[in-house]
Coordinates of C-alpha atoms and ligand atoms in Angstrom, one line a residue:
X29 CA 4.5 -3.8 -29.4
X30 CA 0.8 -4.0 -28.9
X31 CA -0.5 -6.6 -26.6
X32 CA -3.6 -8.7 -26.1
X33 CA -6.4 -6.8 -24.4
X34 CA -8.8 -8.5 -22.0
X35 CA -12.0 -9.5 -23.7
X36 CA -14.3 -6.7 -24.6
X37 CA -18.0 -6.6 -25.4
X38 CA -19.0 -9.0 -28.1
X39 CA -18.9 -7.3 -31.5
X40 CA -21.9 -7.5 -33.8
X41 CA -20.7 -6.1 -37.1
X42 CA -17.3 -6.4 -38.7
X43 CA -14.7 -7.5 -36.2
X44 CA -10.9 -7.0 -36.5
X45 CA -8.5 -9.8 -36.0
X46 CA -7.6 -9.1 -32.4
X47 CA -11.4 -9.1 -31.8
X48 CA -11.6 -12.7 -33.1
X49 CA -8.5 -13.6 -31.1
X50 CA -10.1 -12.4 -27.8
X51 CA -12.9 -14.8 -28.1
X52 CA -10.6 -17.8 -28.3
X53 CA -8.2 -16.5 -25.6
X54 CA -11.2 -16.1 -23.4
X55 CA -12.3 -19.7 -24.1
X56 CA -8.8 -20.9 -23.2
X57 CA -8.9 -18.9 -19.9
X58 CA -12.3 -20.3 -19.0
X59 CA -11.2 -23.9 -19.8
X60 CA -8.1 -23.4 -17.7
X61 CA -10.1 -22.0 -14.8
X62 CA -12.2 -25.2 -15.0
X63 CA -9.1 -27.3 -15.0
X64 CA -9.6 -28.9 -18.4
X65 CA -7.3 -30.8 -20.6
X66 CA -4.1 -28.8 -21.2
X67 CA -3.9 -29.8 -24.9
X68 CA -7.3 -28.5 -25.5
X69 CA -6.5 -25.2 -23.8
X70 CA -3.3 -24.8 -25.8
X71 CA -5.2 -25.4 -29.0
X72 CA -7.4 -22.4 -28.2
X73 CA -4.5 -20.2 -27.2
X74 CA -2.6 -21.1 -30.4
X75 CA -5.7 -20.3 -32.4
X76 CA -6.0 -16.9 -30.7
X77 CA -2.4 -16.1 -31.5
X78 CA -2.8 -17.2 -35.2
X79 CA -5.8 -15.0 -35.6
X80 CA -4.4 -12.0 -33.9
X81 CA -1.3 -11.8 -36.1
X82 CA -2.8 -12.8 -39.4
X83 CA -2.1 -10.3 -42.1
X84 CA -5.4 -10.9 -43.8
X85 CA -8.8 -10.0 -42.2
X86 CA -10.3 -13.0 -40.6
X87 CA -13.7 -11.6 -41.7
X88 CA -12.7 -12.1 -45.3
X89 CA -11.2 -15.6 -44.9
X90 CA -14.4 -16.7 -43.1
X91 CA -16.6 -15.4 -45.9
X92 CA -14.6 -17.6 -48.3
X93 CA -15.6 -20.7 -46.4
X94 CA -14.3 -23.3 -44.0
X95 CA -11.5 -24.5 -46.3
X96 CA -9.7 -21.1 -46.2
X97 CA -9.7 -21.2 -42.4
X98 CA -8.6 -24.8 -42.1
X99 CA -5.5 -23.9 -44.2
X100 CA -4.3 -21.7 -41.3
X101 CA -1.8 -23.2 -38.8
X102 CA -3.5 -24.6 -35.8
X103 CA -7.0 -24.2 -37.1
X104 CA -9.0 -27.5 -37.5
X105 CA -12.6 -28.1 -38.5
X106 CA -14.0 -27.4 -35.1
X107 CA -12.2 -24.1 -34.8
X108 CA -13.0 -23.1 -38.3
X109 CA -16.7 -23.7 -37.6
X110 CA -16.5 -21.5 -34.5
X111 CA -14.8 -18.7 -36.5
X112 CA -17.5 -18.8 -39.0
X113 CA -20.2 -18.7 -36.3
X114 CA -18.5 -15.6 -34.9
X115 CA -18.3 -14.0 -38.3
X116 CA -22.0 -14.6 -38.9
X117 CA -23.5 -13.9 -35.5
X118 CA -20.8 -12.0 -33.5
X119 CA -21.3 -14.6 -30.7
X120 CA -20.1 -18.1 -29.8
X121 CA -22.6 -20.4 -28.3
X122 CA -19.8 -22.6 -26.8
X123 CA -18.3 -19.6 -25.0
X124 CA -21.6 -18.6 -23.6
X125 CA -22.3 -22.0 -22.3
X126 CA -18.8 -22.0 -20.7
X127 CA -19.5 -18.7 -19.1
X128 CA -22.9 -19.9 -17.8
X129 CA -21.1 -22.7 -15.9
X130 CA -18.8 -20.6 -13.7
X131 CA -19.5 -17.6 -11.4
X132 CA -19.6 -14.5 -13.7
X133 CA -17.4 -12.4 -11.5
X134 CA -14.6 -15.0 -11.6
X135 CA -13.2 -13.7 -14.9
X136 CA -12.6 -10.2 -13.4
X137 CA -10.0 -11.8 -11.2
X138 CA -7.9 -12.5 -14.3
X139 CA -7.4 -8.7 -14.6
X140 CA -5.5 -8.6 -11.3
X141 CA -1.7 -8.6 -11.9
X142 CA -0.3 -11.9 -10.8
X143 CA -3.4 -13.9 -11.4
X144 CA -3.6 -16.2 -14.3
X145 CA -6.3 -18.8 -14.9
X146 CA -4.5 -21.5 -12.9
X147 CA -4.3 -19.3 -9.8
X148 CA -7.8 -18.1 -10.2
X149 CA -8.9 -21.7 -10.2
X150 CA -7.0 -22.3 -7.0
X151 CA -8.6 -19.3 -5.4
X152 CA -12.0 -20.4 -6.4
X153 CA -11.7 -24.1 -5.5
X154 CA -9.6 -23.8 -2.3
X155 CA -10.4 -20.3 -0.9
X156 CA -13.9 -19.8 -2.2
X157 CA -12.9 -16.6 -3.9
X158 CA -15.1 -15.8 -6.8
X159 CA -15.0 -12.0 -7.1
X160 CA -12.8 -9.0 -6.5
X161 CA -14.7 -8.3 -3.3
X162 CA -14.0 -11.9 -2.1
X163 CA -10.4 -11.4 -3.0
X164 CA -10.1 -8.2 -1.0
X165 CA -11.7 -9.8 2.0
X166 CA -9.5 -12.9 1.7
X167 CA -6.4 -10.6 1.6
X168 CA -7.6 -8.6 4.5
X169 CA -8.1 -11.8 6.6
X170 CA -4.7 -13.2 5.5
X171 CA -6.5 -16.3 4.1
X172 CA -4.3 -16.5 0.9
X173 CA -1.1 -17.3 2.9
X174 CA -2.2 -20.9 3.4
X175 CA -2.6 -21.6 -0.3
X176 CA 0.1 -23.6 -2.0
X177 CA 2.0 -21.4 -4.5
X178 CA 0.9 -18.1 -2.9
X179 CA 4.1 -16.8 -1.3
X180 CA 4.4 -13.4 0.4
X181 CA 5.8 -11.7 -2.8
X182 CA 2.8 -12.9 -4.9
X183 CA 0.3 -11.9 -2.2
X184 CA 1.9 -8.4 -2.0
X185 CA 1.7 -8.1 -5.7
X186 CA -1.9 -9.1 -5.8
X187 CA -2.8 -6.7 -3.0
X188 CA -1.0 -3.8 -4.8
X189 CA -2.7 -4.7 -8.1
X190 CA -6.1 -4.8 -6.5
X191 CA -5.6 -1.4 -4.9
X192 CA -4.5 0.1 -8.1
X193 CA -7.4 -1.4 -10.0
X194 CA -9.8 0.2 -7.5
X195 CA -8.1 3.5 -7.9
X196 CA -8.1 3.3 -11.7
X197 CA -11.7 2.2 -11.8
X198 CA -13.8 4.7 -13.6
X199 CA -10.8 6.6 -15.1
X200 CA -10.4 6.8 -18.9
X201 CA -7.2 7.2 -20.9
X202 CA -6.1 10.6 -22.0
X203 CA -6.6 9.9 -25.7
X204 CA -10.2 8.7 -25.2
X205 CA -10.9 11.8 -23.0
X206 CA -9.5 14.0 -25.7
X207 CA -11.7 12.5 -28.4
X208 CA -14.8 12.8 -26.2
X209 CA -14.0 16.5 -25.4
X210 CA -13.2 17.4 -29.0
X211 CA -16.5 15.9 -30.1
X212 CA -18.5 17.8 -27.6
X213 CA -16.7 21.1 -28.1
X214 CA -17.2 20.8 -31.9
X215 CA -20.9 20.0 -31.6
X216 CA -21.6 22.8 -29.1
X217 CA -19.3 25.5 -30.2
X218 CA -18.2 24.6 -33.7
X219 CA -19.2 27.7 -35.6
X220 CA -20.4 29.9 -32.8
X221 CA -18.0 32.8 -32.7
X222 CA -19.4 34.5 -29.6
X223 CA -19.2 31.4 -27.4
X224 CA -16.1 30.4 -25.5
X225 CA -16.1 26.7 -24.5
X226 CA -12.9 25.3 -23.0
X227 CA -11.6 22.2 -21.3
X228 CA -10.4 22.5 -17.7
X229 CA -9.7 19.8 -15.0
X230 CA -7.2 16.9 -15.3
X231 CA -7.6 16.9 -19.1
X232 CA -6.2 20.3 -19.3
X233 CA -3.3 19.3 -17.0
X234 CA -2.8 16.4 -19.4
X235 CA -2.9 13.7 -16.8
X236 CA -2.6 10.2 -18.2
X237 CA -6.1 9.3 -17.2
X238 CA -9.1 11.4 -16.3
X239 CA -12.1 10.7 -14.2
X240 CA -14.5 13.3 -15.7
X241 CA -14.4 16.2 -18.1
X242 CA -14.8 19.7 -16.8
X243 CA -16.0 22.2 -19.4
X244 CA -16.3 26.0 -18.9
X245 CA -18.3 28.3 -21.1
X246 CA -18.8 32.0 -21.3
X247 CA -20.0 34.6 -23.8
X248 CA -23.1 33.8 -25.9
X249 CA -24.3 30.9 -23.8
X250 CA -28.0 31.2 -24.2
X251 CA -29.6 27.7 -24.7
X252 CA -26.2 26.0 -24.2
X253 CA -27.2 23.9 -21.2
X254 CA -30.3 22.6 -23.1
X255 CA -28.2 21.8 -26.1
X256 CA -25.6 20.1 -23.9
X257 CA -27.9 17.7 -22.2
X258 CA -29.5 16.9 -25.6
X259 CA -26.2 16.0 -27.3
X260 CA -26.2 12.7 -29.2
X261 CA -23.7 10.9 -27.0
X262 CA -25.5 11.7 -23.7
X263 CA -26.9 8.6 -21.9
X264 CA -28.2 10.3 -18.8
X265 CA -28.5 13.8 -17.3
X266 CA -27.2 13.7 -13.8
X267 CA -28.0 17.3 -13.0
X268 CA -29.1 20.4 -14.9
X269 CA -29.7 24.0 -13.7
X270 CA -29.4 27.5 -14.9
X271 CA -25.6 27.7 -15.1
X272 CA -24.4 24.1 -14.8
X273 CA -25.1 20.6 -15.9
X274 CA -23.6 17.1 -15.5
X275 CA -24.2 14.3 -17.9
X276 CA -23.0 10.8 -18.4
X277 CA -22.0 9.8 -22.0
X278 CA -22.8 6.4 -23.5
X279 CA -19.2 5.5 -22.9
X280 CA -19.7 6.0 -19.1
X281 CA -17.6 9.2 -19.0
X282 CA -19.1 12.0 -16.9
X283 CA -19.0 15.5 -18.3
X284 CA -19.5 18.7 -16.2
X285 CA -20.4 21.9 -17.9
X286 CA -20.3 25.3 -16.1
X287 CA -21.4 28.6 -17.5
X288 CA -19.6 31.5 -16.0
X289 CA -19.8 35.3 -16.5
X290 CA -16.9 36.8 -18.5
X291 CA -15.5 38.7 -15.6
X292 CA -15.0 35.4 -13.8
X293 CA -13.9 33.3 -16.6
X294 CA -10.2 33.3 -15.9
X295 CA -10.7 32.7 -12.2
X296 CA -13.1 29.8 -12.9
X297 CA -10.6 28.4 -15.4
X298 CA -7.9 28.6 -12.8
X299 CA -10.1 27.0 -10.2
X300 CA -11.5 24.1 -12.3
X301 CA -8.2 23.3 -13.9
X302 CA -6.9 22.3 -10.5
X303 CA -5.2 20.4 -9.3
X304 CA -7.0 20.7 -6.0
X305 CA -3.6 20.8 -4.3
X306 CA -2.3 23.5 -6.6
X307 CA -5.5 25.5 -6.0
X308 CA -5.2 25.2 -2.2
X309 CA -1.6 26.5 -2.3
X310 CA -2.6 29.4 -4.5
X311 CA -5.5 30.4 -2.3
X312 CA -3.2 30.3 0.7
X313 CA -0.8 32.7 -1.2
X314 CA -3.7 35.0 -1.8
X315 CA -4.7 34.9 1.9
X316 CA -1.1 35.7 2.9
X317 CA -1.5 38.9 0.8
X318 CA -4.7 39.8 2.4
X319 CA -6.7 38.8 -0.7
X320 CA -9.4 36.2 -1.3
X321 CA -9.3 33.9 -4.3
X322 CA -12.2 31.8 -5.5
X323 CA -13.8 30.7 -8.8
X324 CA -15.4 34.1 -9.2
X325 CA -12.2 36.1 -9.0
X326 CA -9.4 37.5 -6.9
X327 CA -10.8 40.0 -4.4
X328 CA -9.4 42.7 -2.3
X329 CA -12.3 43.2 0.2
X330 CA -15.3 43.6 -2.1
X331 CA -13.3 44.7 -5.1
X332 CA -12.4 42.2 -7.8
X333 CA -8.8 42.8 -8.8
X334 CA -8.5 40.0 -11.3
X335 CA -10.9 37.4 -12.8
X336 CA -11.5 37.7 -16.5
X337 CA -8.2 36.2 -17.6
X338 CA -6.3 33.4 -15.9
X339 CA -2.9 35.0 -16.4
X340 CA -4.1 38.1 -14.6
X341 CA -5.0 36.0 -11.5
X342 CA -1.4 34.7 -11.4
X343 CA 0.0 38.2 -12.1
X344 CA -2.0 39.8 -9.3
X345 CA -0.4 37.2 -7.0
X346 CA 3.1 38.2 -8.3
X347 CA 3.5 35.1 -10.4
X348 CA 4.1 34.4 -14.1
X349 CA 1.5 32.1 -15.7
X350 CA 2.1 28.5 -14.7
X351 CA 1.5 25.9 -17.4
X352 CA -1.4 23.6 -16.5
X353 CA 0.8 20.5 -16.8
X354 CA 2.8 21.7 -13.8
X355 CA -0.1 22.5 -11.5
X356 CA 0.3 19.5 -9.2
X357 CA 1.8 21.3 -6.2
X358 CA 5.2 19.8 -6.9
X359 CA 7.2 22.9 -6.4
X360 CA 5.8 24.9 -9.3
X361 CA 4.6 27.9 -7.2
X362 CA 8.0 28.3 -5.6
X363 CA 9.7 27.9 -9.0
X364 CA 7.4 30.5 -10.5
X365 CA 8.0 32.9 -7.6
X366 CA 11.8 32.6 -8.1
X367 CA 11.6 32.9 -11.9
X368 CA 12.8 29.3 -12.3
X369 CA 9.8 27.9 -14.1
X370 CA 11.1 25.5 -16.8
X371 CA 10.6 26.6 -20.5
X372 CA 8.8 23.4 -21.2
X373 CA 9.4 21.3 -24.3
X374 CA 6.6 21.6 -26.9
X375 CA 5.6 19.5 -29.9
X376 CA 7.3 22.0 -32.2
X377 CA 10.7 21.3 -30.6
X378 CA 10.5 17.6 -31.7
X379 CA 12.7 16.8 -34.7
X380 CA 12.4 13.0 -34.9
X381 CA 10.6 9.9 -33.8
X382 CA 12.7 7.1 -32.5
X383 CA 10.3 4.1 -32.1
X384 CA 8.1 2.8 -34.9
X385 CA 7.1 -0.5 -36.4
X386 CA 6.4 -1.2 -40.1
X387 CA 5.0 -4.1 -42.2
X388 CA 8.4 -5.8 -41.6
X389 CA 7.0 -6.8 -38.1
X390 CA 3.7 -5.8 -36.6
X391 CA 3.2 -2.4 -38.1
X392 CA 0.5 -1.6 -40.8
X393 CA 2.5 0.7 -43.0
X394 CA 5.7 0.4 -45.0
X395 CA 9.0 2.1 -44.2
X396 CA 8.4 4.5 -47.0
X397 CA 5.0 5.4 -45.8
X398 CA 6.3 6.1 -42.3
X399 CA 9.1 8.2 -43.8
X400 CA 6.7 10.3 -45.8
X401 CA 4.4 10.8 -42.9
X402 CA 7.4 11.8 -40.8
X403 CA 8.5 14.3 -43.4
X404 CA 5.0 15.8 -43.5
X405 CA 5.2 16.3 -39.8
X406 CA 8.4 18.3 -40.4
X407 CA 10.8 15.8 -38.8
X408 CA 14.5 15.6 -39.7
X409 CA 14.9 12.0 -38.8
X410 CA 13.2 8.8 -37.7
X411 CA 14.4 5.4 -36.6
X412 CA 12.7 2.3 -37.8
X413 CA 12.6 -0.1 -34.9
X414 CA 10.8 -3.3 -35.8
X415 CA 10.9 -6.1 -33.3
X416 CA 13.8 -8.5 -32.9
X417 CA 13.3 -12.2 -33.2
X418 CA 12.0 -12.9 -29.7
X419 CA 8.7 -11.3 -30.3
X420 CA 7.7 -13.9 -32.8
X421 CA 4.0 -13.2 -32.6
X422 CA 4.8 -9.7 -33.9
X423 CA 6.7 -11.0 -36.8
X424 CA 10.1 -10.1 -35.3
X425 CA 13.2 -9.7 -37.6
X426 CA 16.0 -12.2 -37.5
X427 CA 19.5 -11.2 -38.7
X428 CA 18.9 -12.1 -42.3
X429 CA 15.6 -10.1 -42.6
X430 CA 17.2 -7.2 -40.8
X431 CA 20.0 -7.2 -43.3
X432 CA 17.5 -6.9 -46.1
X433 CA 15.7 -4.1 -44.2
X434 CA 18.9 -2.2 -43.9
X435 CA 19.3 -2.4 -47.7
X436 CA 15.8 -1.1 -48.1
X437 CA 16.4 1.8 -45.8
X438 CA 19.6 2.7 -47.7
X439 CA 17.6 2.8 -50.9
X440 CA 14.9 4.9 -49.3
X441 CA 17.5 7.4 -47.9
X442 CA 18.8 7.7 -51.5
X443 CA 15.3 8.6 -52.8
X444 CA 13.9 10.8 -50.0
X445 CA 15.0 14.4 -49.5
X446 CA 15.0 16.2 -46.2
X447 CA 14.6 13.2 -43.9
X448 CA 17.1 10.7 -42.6
X449 CA 15.8 7.2 -41.9
X450 CA 18.0 5.7 -39.1
X451 CA 18.4 1.9 -39.1
X452 CA 17.1 0.7 -35.8
X453 CA 15.7 -2.2 -33.9
X454 CA 13.6 -2.9 -30.9
X455 CA 15.7 -5.6 -29.4
X456 CA 14.4 -7.7 -26.6
X457 CA 16.3 -7.8 -23.3
X458 CA 16.4 -11.5 -22.5
X459 CA 16.0 -12.8 -19.0
X460 CA 19.8 -12.8 -18.4
X461 CA 20.2 -9.2 -19.7
X462 CA 21.6 -10.2 -23.1
X463 CA 19.9 -9.1 -26.3
X464 CA 18.0 -11.1 -28.9
X465 CA 20.4 -10.2 -31.7
X466 CA 24.2 -10.8 -31.9
X467 CA 26.6 -7.8 -31.5
X468 CA 27.8 -7.9 -35.1
X469 CA 24.2 -7.4 -36.3
X470 CA 23.5 -4.6 -33.9
X471 CA 26.8 -3.0 -35.0
X472 CA 25.2 -2.3 -38.4
X473 CA 22.5 -0.2 -36.8
X474 CA 22.3 3.5 -36.0
X475 CA 19.9 3.1 -33.1
X476 CA 19.4 0.2 -30.8
X477 CA 16.3 0.4 -28.6
X478 CA 16.3 -2.3 -25.9
X479 CA 13.1 -3.3 -24.2
X480 CA 11.6 -6.0 -22.0
X481 CA 8.6 -7.9 -23.2
X482 CA 8.9 -11.3 -21.6
X483 CA 9.3 -12.8 -18.2
X484 CA 7.9 -9.7 -16.5
X485 CA 7.6 -11.4 -13.2
X486 CA 11.2 -11.5 -12.2
X487 CA 12.2 -10.3 -8.7
X488 CA 13.2 -6.7 -8.3
X489 CA 16.8 -7.6 -8.0
X490 CA 16.8 -9.9 -11.0
X491 CA 14.9 -7.4 -13.2
X492 CA 17.2 -4.6 -12.2
X493 CA 20.3 -6.7 -12.9
X494 CA 18.8 -7.7 -16.3
X495 CA 18.1 -4.1 -17.4
X496 CA 21.4 -2.7 -16.1
X497 CA 23.3 -5.3 -18.0
X498 CA 21.5 -4.3 -21.2
X499 CA 22.3 -0.7 -20.6
X500 CA 25.9 -1.5 -20.3
X501 CA 25.9 -3.2 -23.7
X502 CA 28.0 -1.0 -25.9
X503 CA 25.6 -1.2 -28.8
X504 CA 22.5 -0.2 -26.9
X505 CA 21.3 3.4 -27.5
X506 CA 18.2 3.6 -25.3
X507 CA 16.0 1.7 -22.9
X508 CA 12.4 1.7 -24.3
X509 CA 9.2 1.8 -22.2
X510 CA 11.4 1.4 -19.2
X511 CA 8.9 0.2 -16.6
X512 CA 6.6 -2.0 -18.8
X513 CA 3.3 -0.7 -17.4
X514 CA 0.2 -0.6 -19.5
X515 CA -2.2 2.0 -18.3
X516 CA -5.3 0.5 -16.5
X517 CA -4.1 -3.0 -17.4
X518 CA -0.7 -3.8 -16.1
X519 CA 1.4 -2.3 -13.3
X520 CA 5.1 -1.6 -13.9
X521 CA 7.4 -4.5 -13.3
X522 CA 9.4 -4.6 -10.1
X523 CA 12.6 -2.7 -10.7
X524 CA 15.0 -0.4 -8.8
X525 CA 14.4 2.7 -10.9
X526 CA 17.2 4.8 -9.3
X527 CA 19.6 2.0 -10.2
X528 CA 18.4 2.2 -13.8
X529 CA 18.9 5.9 -13.8
X530 CA 22.4 5.6 -12.4
X531 CA 23.3 3.0 -15.0
X532 CA 21.9 5.1 -17.9
X533 CA 23.7 8.2 -16.6
X534 CA 27.0 6.3 -16.2
X535 CA 26.8 4.6 -19.6
X536 CA 25.6 7.7 -21.5
X537 CA 22.4 5.9 -22.6
X538 CA 18.9 7.4 -23.2
X539 CA 15.7 6.6 -21.4
X540 CA 12.5 6.7 -23.4
X541 CA 9.1 8.2 -22.9
X542 CA 7.0 5.8 -25.0
X543 CA 4.3 8.3 -25.9
X544 CA 1.7 5.8 -26.8
X545 CA -1.3 6.8 -24.6
X546 CA -1.5 3.2 -23.4
X547 CA 2.0 3.3 -22.1
X548 CA 3.3 6.8 -21.3
X549 CA 6.3 5.1 -19.9
X550 CA 8.4 6.7 -18.4
X551 CA 5.6 8.5 -16.5
X552 CA 5.9 12.1 -15.3
X553 CA 7.6 11.2 -11.9
X554 CA 10.1 8.9 -13.4
X555 CA 11.0 11.1 -16.3
X556 CA 11.6 14.0 -14.0
X557 CA 13.8 12.0 -11.8
X558 CA 15.8 10.7 -14.8
X559 CA 16.2 14.1 -16.4
X560 CA 17.3 15.6 -13.1
X561 CA 20.0 13.0 -12.9
X562 CA 21.3 14.1 -16.3
X563 CA 19.9 11.3 -18.4
X564 CA 18.7 12.5 -21.8
X565 CA 15.1 11.5 -22.5
X566 CA 13.9 10.4 -25.9
X567 CA 10.2 10.8 -26.7
X568 CA 8.8 8.4 -29.2
X569 CA 5.4 7.1 -30.3
X570 CA 5.8 3.4 -30.7
X571 CA 3.8 3.9 -33.9
X572 CA 2.3 0.9 -35.6
X573 CA 0.9 2.9 -38.5
X574 CA 1.7 6.2 -40.2
X575 CA -1.2 7.9 -38.4
X576 CA 0.2 6.9 -35.1
X577 CA 3.0 9.4 -35.5
X578 CA 0.5 12.0 -34.3
X579 CA 0.6 10.3 -30.8
X580 CA 3.8 12.3 -30.2
X581 CA 1.7 14.9 -28.5
X582 CA 1.0 12.5 -25.7
X583 CA 4.7 11.8 -25.1
X584 CA 5.3 15.6 -25.1
X585 CA 2.4 16.2 -22.7
X586 CA 4.0 13.6 -20.3
X587 CA 7.4 15.3 -20.7
X588 CA 5.9 18.6 -19.8
X589 CA 4.4 17.2 -16.7
X590 CA 7.9 16.0 -15.9
X591 CA 9.2 19.6 -16.2
X592 CA 11.3 18.8 -19.2
X593 CA 12.8 21.5 -21.4
X594 CA 14.1 20.9 -24.9
X595 CA 17.6 20.5 -23.4
X596 CA 16.5 17.4 -21.6
X597 CA 15.0 15.9 -24.7
X598 CA 17.4 14.0 -27.1
X599 CA 15.1 14.2 -30.1
X600 CA 14.7 17.9 -29.8
X601 CA 18.2 18.1 -31.1
X602 CA 19.1 18.4 -34.8
X603 CA 20.3 15.1 -36.4
X604 CA 24.0 15.8 -36.0
X605 CA 23.7 16.5 -32.3
X606 CA 21.3 13.6 -31.8
X607 CA 23.8 11.2 -33.3
X608 CA 26.6 12.8 -31.3
X609 CA 24.6 12.0 -28.2
X610 CA 24.4 8.3 -29.1
X611 CA 28.2 8.1 -29.7
X612 CA 29.1 9.4 -26.2
Ligands
DGT3 P1 -10.2 13.9 -12.3 O1 -11.5 14.4 -12.8 O2 -10.3 13.1 -11.1 O3 -9.4 13.3 -13.4 O4 -9.4 15.2 -11.8 P2 -9.8 16.8 -11.8 O5 -8.6 17.5 -11.3 O6 -10.4 17.1 -13.1 O7 -10.8 16.9 -10.6 P3 -12.4 17.2 -10.6 O8 -13.1 17.0 -11.8 O9 -12.9 16.6 -9.3 O10 -12.4 18.8 -10.3 C1 -11.9 19.7 -11.2 C2 -11.1 20.8 -10.5 O11 -12.0 21.5 -9.7 C3 -10.0 20.2 -9.6 O12 -8.8 20.0 -10.3 C4 -9.9 21.4 -8.6 C5 -11.3 21.9 -8.5 N1 -11.9 21.3 -7.3 C6 -12.9 20.4 -7.3 N2 -13.2 20.0 -6.1 C7 -12.5 20.7 -5.3 C8 -12.3 20.8 -3.8 O13 -13.0 20.1 -3.1 N3 -11.4 21.7 -3.4 C9 -10.7 22.4 -4.2 N4 -9.7 23.2 -3.6 N5 -10.7 22.3 -5.5 C10 -11.6 21.5 -6.0
ZN4 ZN1 7.8 -2.7 -27.2
CA5 CA1 -12.2 16.2 -13.9
CA6 CA1 -15.5 17.3 -12.4

């Protein structure tokens, strides 16, 4: 399911429903930090939830007048007026006044895992912590240990969260980086045949986040640097010379462009694709052969023996081409040398998508629309996995509605040729490891995806026991987004991953790579470990609209970084063999 994002910049034109919800959630946070009346706080939280999950655009309701808003659950006159103020102006005076009354850096503390408004208040009032820097200092000096409610586990979690935040700072998600790169390449090289402009760096390696874009150009590059720094989206030119330039986009993302001669293009591509560690290992290999490798080529003395093509650089070092996703110095050079490089799974191998939501819960498109989109992608099968009843804010299905959905899927399977729609559910794993739907209901389904959405703060032991119990449930097919992380926003929950892998292997269950670029969960390390232990991996999109089925490429990218071949991937199998896997 999708989750609430921390508040973004105030919108000024049309705002979507989650946009409205964020304002009210922020008010609730601020009131709570100030220690105000709990009922008042709850009223704002309820309003946020109502607005977030409303089927109709809040914009439209607001334009119809106060009455239309007051008719919503939990929205009274005062809230209705605030919603209309937001719709009109994109701002809320009340929120701005609240903000003015507390230190502005205080809200950043809310983004640290483990810190909610109540704890932030305590930090502020009792330890004088009003910023992330203060928090870091307080942690370093051991000053949090004295605070009531701040036990060693919580303090460790805060410290880890803070470190991760610092590391993540300034990194953008893979999908955002893709969009930025595609726009730039289209604008600069769109119809120019003689110009080669390609992406290198972490984006080419398909890392889940990237710090900056590295572009390489060769061929007809006259005027390219000038056109690059003058692009629409450029906010600032950081450096510009004859053969290279760096700019910062309006989004904050830095982009480096290097122009290289054609005879060096392959060597430069190899160098700037990285990773740094892979590059170092490769240059060592060159040195061991009495050669010298740099971004201009591979040299034997003064003579360039490779450089124009990347594959030639590897070949001259007695290696087959190594896919960029593997270039992290995690054994890929040894594997290449021994002819053991995996034949990585690719998007074309994928025959089905096994996690998606429809208008039955929090998705935007109907089952039929999802099915048609899947067929257009050439899939053989999909599973509809709306939420079970626990995720009420997402319109989760109870047994009665699920029964009706099953009938609808039967009817669609009658109508649609060439695609099988599997009946599924994303059932919640409750705190004790039981599921949120009864066994006889689950028994009617083809595919049961079990996931954790609530009570994420359990101890490692409790969380492990909870998930292992769910994996042992005879009706469960797979564990979805197994670690619960949200990239840049929430670290994985505490869990003994090896224990999860053992349970999945023992029970014949699948582990998922949720390919949504916000999750990519399992990540590359985890997925590799699971696959090596013999657990089949299922790659899905967690689509909330038909267009989201295209997110499959991100799941596949992550799978490739995990060294997975089609054999490791459950949904690279034809339907019959996929179903056989579930029946083991
Ligand atoms: P990022 O931008 O942090 O997401 O990751 P990368 O891998 O794109 O790193 P970046 O942009 O700093 O550099 C691009 C590539 O250039 C990097 O993967 C390898 C190469 N490179 C950059 N700096 C160094 C260096 O100091 N030593 C070596 N060996 N290679 C470097
Ligand atoms: Zn979910
Ligand atoms: Ca980079
Ligand atoms: Ca760079």
